[in-house]
Coordinates of C-alpha atoms in Angstrom, one line a residue:
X504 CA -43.1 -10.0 29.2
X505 CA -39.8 -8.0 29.4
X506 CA -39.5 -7.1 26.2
X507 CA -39.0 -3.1 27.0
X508 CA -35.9 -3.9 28.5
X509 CA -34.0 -4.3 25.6
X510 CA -36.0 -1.3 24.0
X511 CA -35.2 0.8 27.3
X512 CA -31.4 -0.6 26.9
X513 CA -31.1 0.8 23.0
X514 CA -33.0 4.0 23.6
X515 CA -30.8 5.0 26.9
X516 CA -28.3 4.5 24.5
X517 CA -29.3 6.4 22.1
X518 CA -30.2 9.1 23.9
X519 CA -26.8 9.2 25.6
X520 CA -25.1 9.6 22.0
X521 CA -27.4 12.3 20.8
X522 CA -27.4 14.5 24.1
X523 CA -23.3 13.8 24.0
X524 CA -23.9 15.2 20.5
X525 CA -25.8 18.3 21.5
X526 CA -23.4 18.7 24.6
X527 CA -20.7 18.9 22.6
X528 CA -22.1 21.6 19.7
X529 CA -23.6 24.2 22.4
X530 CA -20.4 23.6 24.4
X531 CA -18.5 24.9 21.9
X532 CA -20.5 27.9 21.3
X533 CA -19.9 28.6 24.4
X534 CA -16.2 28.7 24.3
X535 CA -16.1 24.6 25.8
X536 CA -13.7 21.9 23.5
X537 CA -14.1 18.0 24.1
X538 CA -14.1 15.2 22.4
X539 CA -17.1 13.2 21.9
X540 CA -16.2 10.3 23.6
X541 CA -14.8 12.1 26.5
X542 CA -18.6 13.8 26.9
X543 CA -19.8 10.5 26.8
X544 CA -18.3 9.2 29.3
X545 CA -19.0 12.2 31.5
X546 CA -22.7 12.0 30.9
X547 CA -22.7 8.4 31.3
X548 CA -20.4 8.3 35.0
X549 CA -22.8 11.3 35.7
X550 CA -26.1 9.4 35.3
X551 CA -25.3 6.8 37.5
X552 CA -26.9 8.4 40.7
X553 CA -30.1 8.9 38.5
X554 CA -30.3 4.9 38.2
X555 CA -29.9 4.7 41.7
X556 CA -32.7 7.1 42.0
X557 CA -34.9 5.8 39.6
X558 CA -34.4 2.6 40.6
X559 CA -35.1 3.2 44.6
X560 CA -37.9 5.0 43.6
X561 CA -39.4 2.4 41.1
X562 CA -38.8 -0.4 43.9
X563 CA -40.7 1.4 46.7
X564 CA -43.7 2.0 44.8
X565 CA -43.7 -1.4 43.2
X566 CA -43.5 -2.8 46.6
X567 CA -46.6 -2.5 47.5
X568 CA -45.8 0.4 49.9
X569 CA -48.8 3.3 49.8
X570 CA -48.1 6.7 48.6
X571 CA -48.2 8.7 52.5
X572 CA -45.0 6.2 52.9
X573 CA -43.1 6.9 49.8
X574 CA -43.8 10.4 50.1
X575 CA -42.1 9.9 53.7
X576 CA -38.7 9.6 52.0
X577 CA -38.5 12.7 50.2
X578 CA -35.7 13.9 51.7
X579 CA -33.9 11.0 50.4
X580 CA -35.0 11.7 47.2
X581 CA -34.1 15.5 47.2
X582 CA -30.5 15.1 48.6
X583 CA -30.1 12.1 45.5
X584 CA -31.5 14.4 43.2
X585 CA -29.3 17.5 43.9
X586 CA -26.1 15.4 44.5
X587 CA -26.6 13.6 41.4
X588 CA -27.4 17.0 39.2
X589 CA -23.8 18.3 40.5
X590 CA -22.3 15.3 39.8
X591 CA -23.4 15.9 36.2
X592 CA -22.8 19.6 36.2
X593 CA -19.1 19.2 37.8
X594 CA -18.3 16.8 34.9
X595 CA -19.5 17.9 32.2
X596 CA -17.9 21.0 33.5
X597 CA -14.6 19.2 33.7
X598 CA -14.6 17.8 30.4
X599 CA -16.0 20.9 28.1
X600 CA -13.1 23.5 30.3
X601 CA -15.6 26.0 31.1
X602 CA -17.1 27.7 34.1
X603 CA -20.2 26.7 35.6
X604 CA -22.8 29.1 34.6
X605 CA -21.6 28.0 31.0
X606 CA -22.1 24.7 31.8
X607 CA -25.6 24.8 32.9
X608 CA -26.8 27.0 29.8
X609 CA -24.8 24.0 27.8
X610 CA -26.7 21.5 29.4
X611 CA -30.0 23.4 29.8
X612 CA -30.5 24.5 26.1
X613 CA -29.2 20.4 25.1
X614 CA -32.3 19.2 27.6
X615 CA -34.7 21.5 26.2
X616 CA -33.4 20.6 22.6
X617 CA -33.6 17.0 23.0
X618 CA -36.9 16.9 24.8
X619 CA -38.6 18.7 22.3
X620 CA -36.9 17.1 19.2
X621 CA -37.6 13.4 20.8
X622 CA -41.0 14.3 21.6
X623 CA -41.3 15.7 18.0
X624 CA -40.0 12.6 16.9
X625 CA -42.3 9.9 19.1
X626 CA -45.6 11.8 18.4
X627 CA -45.0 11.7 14.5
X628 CA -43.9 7.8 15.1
X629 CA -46.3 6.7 17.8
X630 CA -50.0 9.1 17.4
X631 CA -52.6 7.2 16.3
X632 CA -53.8 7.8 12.9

């Protein structure tokens, strides 16, 4: 019955390591120097306002609460959402030594990497034949 936890456990992993990866490369073609396990730790004290987002918002609509009352608290949601993406941006920043607007082409151009290599990656592994 739970068996995508452990799955969801491994691939958050994952995922952390190879976007540390990719934060690291285009960080330093931007001018940015860190170790590895320094920009994992960043991205991973960074995320932890996106559990707390995921999670409040996985618990109120699994709680049987209708959608006009979830979509109540979006104001909650917003002000989690942009506190959480500083949070990332202001470490990351902190760790790589460079500006801001080098930070957030850093981390943009590692999302859009990732995303597209993953999904790459899950289509060729999970289409149907």
């Amino acid at each position: 019955m739970f068996y995508w936890l452990p799955a969801g456990f491994l691939g958050g992993l994952g995922i952390l390591y190879f976007l540390a990866l990719l934060v690291r490369n285009f960080g330093r073609w931007l001018g940015g120097h860190a170790r590895l396990q320094a920009i994992r730790t960043a991205l991973g004290m960074a995320c932890l306002p996106w559990l707390l987002l995921c999670c409040l918002l996985t618990a109120s609509l699994f709680s049987g609460m209708d959608a006009a009352a979830v979509a109540s608290f979006w104001p909650v949601f917003f002000v989690l959402f942009i506190y959480s993406y500083v949070l990332l941006l202001l470490s990351v920043m902190t760790v790589l030594g460079i500006g801001a607007l080098r930070t957030t082409l850093t981390l943009a151009i590692s999302f859009v990497v990732a995303f597209f290599l993953l999904s790459a990656i899950a289509r060729v592994f999970f289409s149907p034949v």
